[in-house]
Coordinates of C-alpha atoms in Angstrom, one line a residue:
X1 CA 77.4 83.9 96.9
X2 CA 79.3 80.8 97.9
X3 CA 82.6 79.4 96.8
X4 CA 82.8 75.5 97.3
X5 CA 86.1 74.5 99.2
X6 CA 88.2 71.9 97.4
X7 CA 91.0 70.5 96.3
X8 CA 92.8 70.3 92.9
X9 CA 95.4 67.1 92.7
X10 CA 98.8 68.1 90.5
X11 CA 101.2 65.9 89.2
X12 CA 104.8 65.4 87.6
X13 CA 104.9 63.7 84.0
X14 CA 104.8 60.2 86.1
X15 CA 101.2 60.2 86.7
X16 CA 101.1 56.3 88.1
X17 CA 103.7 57.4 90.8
X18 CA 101.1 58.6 93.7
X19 CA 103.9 60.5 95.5
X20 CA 104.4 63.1 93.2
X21 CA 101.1 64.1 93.6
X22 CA 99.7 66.8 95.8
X23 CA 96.6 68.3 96.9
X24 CA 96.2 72.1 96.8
X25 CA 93.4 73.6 98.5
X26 CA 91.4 76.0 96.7
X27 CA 90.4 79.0 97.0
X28 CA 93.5 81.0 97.1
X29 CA 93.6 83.7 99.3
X30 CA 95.4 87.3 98.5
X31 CA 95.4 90.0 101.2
X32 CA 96.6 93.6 100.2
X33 CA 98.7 94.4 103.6
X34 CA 98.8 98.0 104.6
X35 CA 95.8 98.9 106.0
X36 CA 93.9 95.4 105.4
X37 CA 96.5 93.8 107.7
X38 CA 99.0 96.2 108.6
X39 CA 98.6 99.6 109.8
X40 CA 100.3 102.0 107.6
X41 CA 101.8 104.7 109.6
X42 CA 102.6 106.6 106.1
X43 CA 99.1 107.9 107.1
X44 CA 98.8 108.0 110.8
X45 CA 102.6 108.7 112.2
X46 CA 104.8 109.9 109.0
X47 CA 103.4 113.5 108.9
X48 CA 104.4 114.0 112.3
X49 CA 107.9 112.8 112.1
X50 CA 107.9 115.8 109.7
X51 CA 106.3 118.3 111.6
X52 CA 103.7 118.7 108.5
X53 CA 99.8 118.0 108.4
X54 CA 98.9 115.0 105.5
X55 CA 97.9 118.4 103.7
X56 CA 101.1 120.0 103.6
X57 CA 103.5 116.4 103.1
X58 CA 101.3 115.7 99.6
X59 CA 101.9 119.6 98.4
X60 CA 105.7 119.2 98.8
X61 CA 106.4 115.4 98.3
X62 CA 107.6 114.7 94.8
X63 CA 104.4 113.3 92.3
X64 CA 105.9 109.9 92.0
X65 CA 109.1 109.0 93.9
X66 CA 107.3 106.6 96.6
X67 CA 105.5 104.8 93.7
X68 CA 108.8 104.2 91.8
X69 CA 110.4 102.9 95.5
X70 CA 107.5 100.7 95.7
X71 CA 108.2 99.3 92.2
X72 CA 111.6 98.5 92.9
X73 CA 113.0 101.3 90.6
X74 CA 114.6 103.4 93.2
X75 CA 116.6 102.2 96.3
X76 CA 116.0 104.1 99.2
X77 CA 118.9 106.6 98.9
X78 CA 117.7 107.2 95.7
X79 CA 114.2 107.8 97.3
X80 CA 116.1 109.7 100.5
X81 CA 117.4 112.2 97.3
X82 CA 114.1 112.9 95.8
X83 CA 111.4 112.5 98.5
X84 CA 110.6 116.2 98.4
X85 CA 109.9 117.9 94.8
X86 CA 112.5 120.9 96.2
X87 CA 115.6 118.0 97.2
X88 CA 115.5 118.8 101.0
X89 CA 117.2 116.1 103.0
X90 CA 115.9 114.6 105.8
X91 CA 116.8 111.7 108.7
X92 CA 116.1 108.4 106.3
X93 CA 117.2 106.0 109.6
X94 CA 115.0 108.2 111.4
X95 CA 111.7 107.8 109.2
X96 CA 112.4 103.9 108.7
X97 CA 112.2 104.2 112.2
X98 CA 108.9 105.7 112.8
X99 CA 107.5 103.6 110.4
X100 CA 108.7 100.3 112.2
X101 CA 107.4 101.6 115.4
X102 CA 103.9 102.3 113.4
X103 CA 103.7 98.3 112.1
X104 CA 101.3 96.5 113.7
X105 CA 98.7 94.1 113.0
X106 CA 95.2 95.5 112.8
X107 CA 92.7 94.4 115.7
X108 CA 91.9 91.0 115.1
X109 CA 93.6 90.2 111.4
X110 CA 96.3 88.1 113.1
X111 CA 93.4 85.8 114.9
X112 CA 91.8 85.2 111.4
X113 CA 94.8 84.5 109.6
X114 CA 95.9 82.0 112.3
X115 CA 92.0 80.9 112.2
X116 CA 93.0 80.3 107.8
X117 CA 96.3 78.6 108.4
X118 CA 94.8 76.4 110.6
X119 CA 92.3 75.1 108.3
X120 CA 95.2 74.7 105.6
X121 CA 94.3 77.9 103.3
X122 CA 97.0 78.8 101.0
X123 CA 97.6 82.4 101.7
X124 CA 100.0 85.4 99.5
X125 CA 100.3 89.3 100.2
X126 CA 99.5 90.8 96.9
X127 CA 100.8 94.3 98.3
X128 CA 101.8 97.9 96.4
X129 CA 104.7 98.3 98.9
X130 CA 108.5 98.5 98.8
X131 CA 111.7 96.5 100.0
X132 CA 110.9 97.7 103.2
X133 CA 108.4 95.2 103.6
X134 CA 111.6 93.5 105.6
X135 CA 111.3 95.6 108.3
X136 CA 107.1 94.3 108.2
X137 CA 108.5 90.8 107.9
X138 CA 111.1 91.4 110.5
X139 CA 108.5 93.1 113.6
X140 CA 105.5 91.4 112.7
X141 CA 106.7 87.8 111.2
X142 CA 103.3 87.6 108.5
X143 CA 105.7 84.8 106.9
X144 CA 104.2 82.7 109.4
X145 CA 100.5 82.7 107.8
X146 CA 101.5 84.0 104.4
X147 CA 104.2 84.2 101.3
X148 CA 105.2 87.6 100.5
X149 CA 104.7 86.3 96.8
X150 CA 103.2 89.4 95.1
X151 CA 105.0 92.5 96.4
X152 CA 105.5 95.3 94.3
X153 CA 109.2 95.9 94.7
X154 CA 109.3 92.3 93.5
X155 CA 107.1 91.8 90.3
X156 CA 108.1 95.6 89.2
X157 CA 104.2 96.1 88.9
X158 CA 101.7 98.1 91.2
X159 CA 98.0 97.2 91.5
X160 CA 95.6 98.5 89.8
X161 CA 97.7 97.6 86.9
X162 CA 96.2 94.7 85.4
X163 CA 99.1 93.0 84.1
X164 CA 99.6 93.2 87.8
X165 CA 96.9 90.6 88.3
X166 CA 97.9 88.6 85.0
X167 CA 100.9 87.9 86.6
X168 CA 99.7 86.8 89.7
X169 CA 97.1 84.0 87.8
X170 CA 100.5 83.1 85.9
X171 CA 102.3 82.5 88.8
X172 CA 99.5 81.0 90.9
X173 CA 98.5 78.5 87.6
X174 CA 94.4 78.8 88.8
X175 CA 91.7 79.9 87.3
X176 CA 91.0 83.7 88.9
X177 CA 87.7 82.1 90.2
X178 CA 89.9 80.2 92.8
X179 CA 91.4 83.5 94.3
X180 CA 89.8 85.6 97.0
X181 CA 91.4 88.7 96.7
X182 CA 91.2 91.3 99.8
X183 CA 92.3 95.0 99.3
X184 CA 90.8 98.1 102.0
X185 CA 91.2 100.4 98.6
X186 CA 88.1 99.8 96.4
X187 CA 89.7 100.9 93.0
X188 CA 92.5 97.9 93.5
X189 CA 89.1 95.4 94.0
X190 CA 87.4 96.3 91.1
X191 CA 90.3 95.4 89.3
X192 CA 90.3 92.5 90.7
X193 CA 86.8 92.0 89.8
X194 CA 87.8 93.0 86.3
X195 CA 90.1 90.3 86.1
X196 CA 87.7 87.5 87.2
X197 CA 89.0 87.0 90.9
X198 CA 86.2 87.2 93.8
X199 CA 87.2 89.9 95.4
X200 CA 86.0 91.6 98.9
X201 CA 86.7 95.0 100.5
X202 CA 88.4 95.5 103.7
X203 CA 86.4 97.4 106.3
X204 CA 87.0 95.4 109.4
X205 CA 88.0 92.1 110.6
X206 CA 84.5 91.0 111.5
X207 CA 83.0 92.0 108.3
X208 CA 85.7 90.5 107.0
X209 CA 85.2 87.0 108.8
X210 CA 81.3 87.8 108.0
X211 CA 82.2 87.7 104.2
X212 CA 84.4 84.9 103.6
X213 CA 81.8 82.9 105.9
X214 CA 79.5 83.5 103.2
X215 CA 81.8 83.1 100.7
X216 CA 82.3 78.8 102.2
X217 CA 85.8 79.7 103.9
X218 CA 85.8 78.1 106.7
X219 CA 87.5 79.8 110.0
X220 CA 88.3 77.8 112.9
X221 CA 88.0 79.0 116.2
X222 CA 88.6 78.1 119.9
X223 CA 84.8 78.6 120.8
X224 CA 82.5 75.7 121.5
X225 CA 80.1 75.4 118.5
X226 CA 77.1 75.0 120.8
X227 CA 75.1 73.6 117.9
X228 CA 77.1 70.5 118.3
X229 CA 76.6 70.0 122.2
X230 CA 72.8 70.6 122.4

């Protein structure tokens, strides 16, 4: 399968005035962030920080307080008061601290996204995560290849929710053909799949580079292409 890369030309109401008009390269991409570009350290560093095996931190966490902080419905003291089902407290600076130390870009995603910016590909997270996404923003800087348009603390929406995706084709005014949508979590891309966007599954950064190859996406890189010197 390959997408064709173009351009769609918008305009104001004044469609004889040539500068209000603007070209907007198509497709769209959408990256999911923890774990597709991001490591999450919820998984890899958090059980530490409280002494518990992954095992033992999902038998005493409370069922849905993380989800509603990722929606925006809870702040974090809020969270901080119900994280655990029996209302223990615990060090909140100190875990927002663990988690900034665990942000960091996985091997080779900041090289592609550089690679898409470069080539002029307009580029959104389209993350389930909460308002600390800041602290992301403020270690890692992914505002400099990418909008944090579609975060769940913003739109009040987690994927898989398809509404979730609605939303983002409302906002985006495309077709969901135009998006390529990237997610490690294969329940969130076959909703995307559902709702019409091309969507591929985050493994790796060379299979991902592999697929939107074939896919048209063109990735620039600093290597000679040898086919043009022979």
């Amino acid at each position: 399968m390959s997408l064709k890369s173009n351009t769609i030309i918008s305009s104001t109401d004044d469609s004889n005035n040539m500068n209000n008009t603007k070209t907007r390269k198509l497709p769209i991409l959408l990256f999911d962030v923890m774990d597709t570009i991001v490591r999450d350290p919820f998984y890899h560093d958090v059980p530490a920080f409280f002494g518990m095996s992954m095992k033992e931190l999902l038998e005493c966490k409370h069922p849905t307080a993380w989800i509603e902080f990722e929606k925006g419905l809870i702040n974090e003291m809020e969270l901080a008061g119900i994280f655990f089902k029996d209302g223990r407290s615990f060090d909140l600076e100190g875990l927002k601290s663990c988690m900034r130390t665990g942000y960091s870009y996985i091997e080779g995603v900041e090289e592609l996204l550089q690679a898409l910016k470069k080539n002029g590909y307009e580029m959104h997270a389209f993350t389930n995560y909460p308002i600390w996404y800041k602290i992301i923003e403020d270690k890692l800087k992914l505002s400099s290849y990418l909008s944090w348009t579609f975060c769940s603390c913003i739109m009040g929406k987690r994927k898989p929710d398809p509404d979730f995706y609605l939303d983002v084709l409302k906002h985006l005014k495309v077709e969901p053909a135009n998006c390529v949508f990237v997610d490690d979590r294969m329940r969130n891309v076959e909703a995307a799949i559902d709702a019409g966007f091309v969507s591929l599954q985050f493994k790796n950064v060379d299979l991902l580079r592999k697929d939107l190859s074939l896919l048209g996406i063109h990735i620039q890189t600093n290597e000679l292409d040898f086919t043009e010197c022979s």
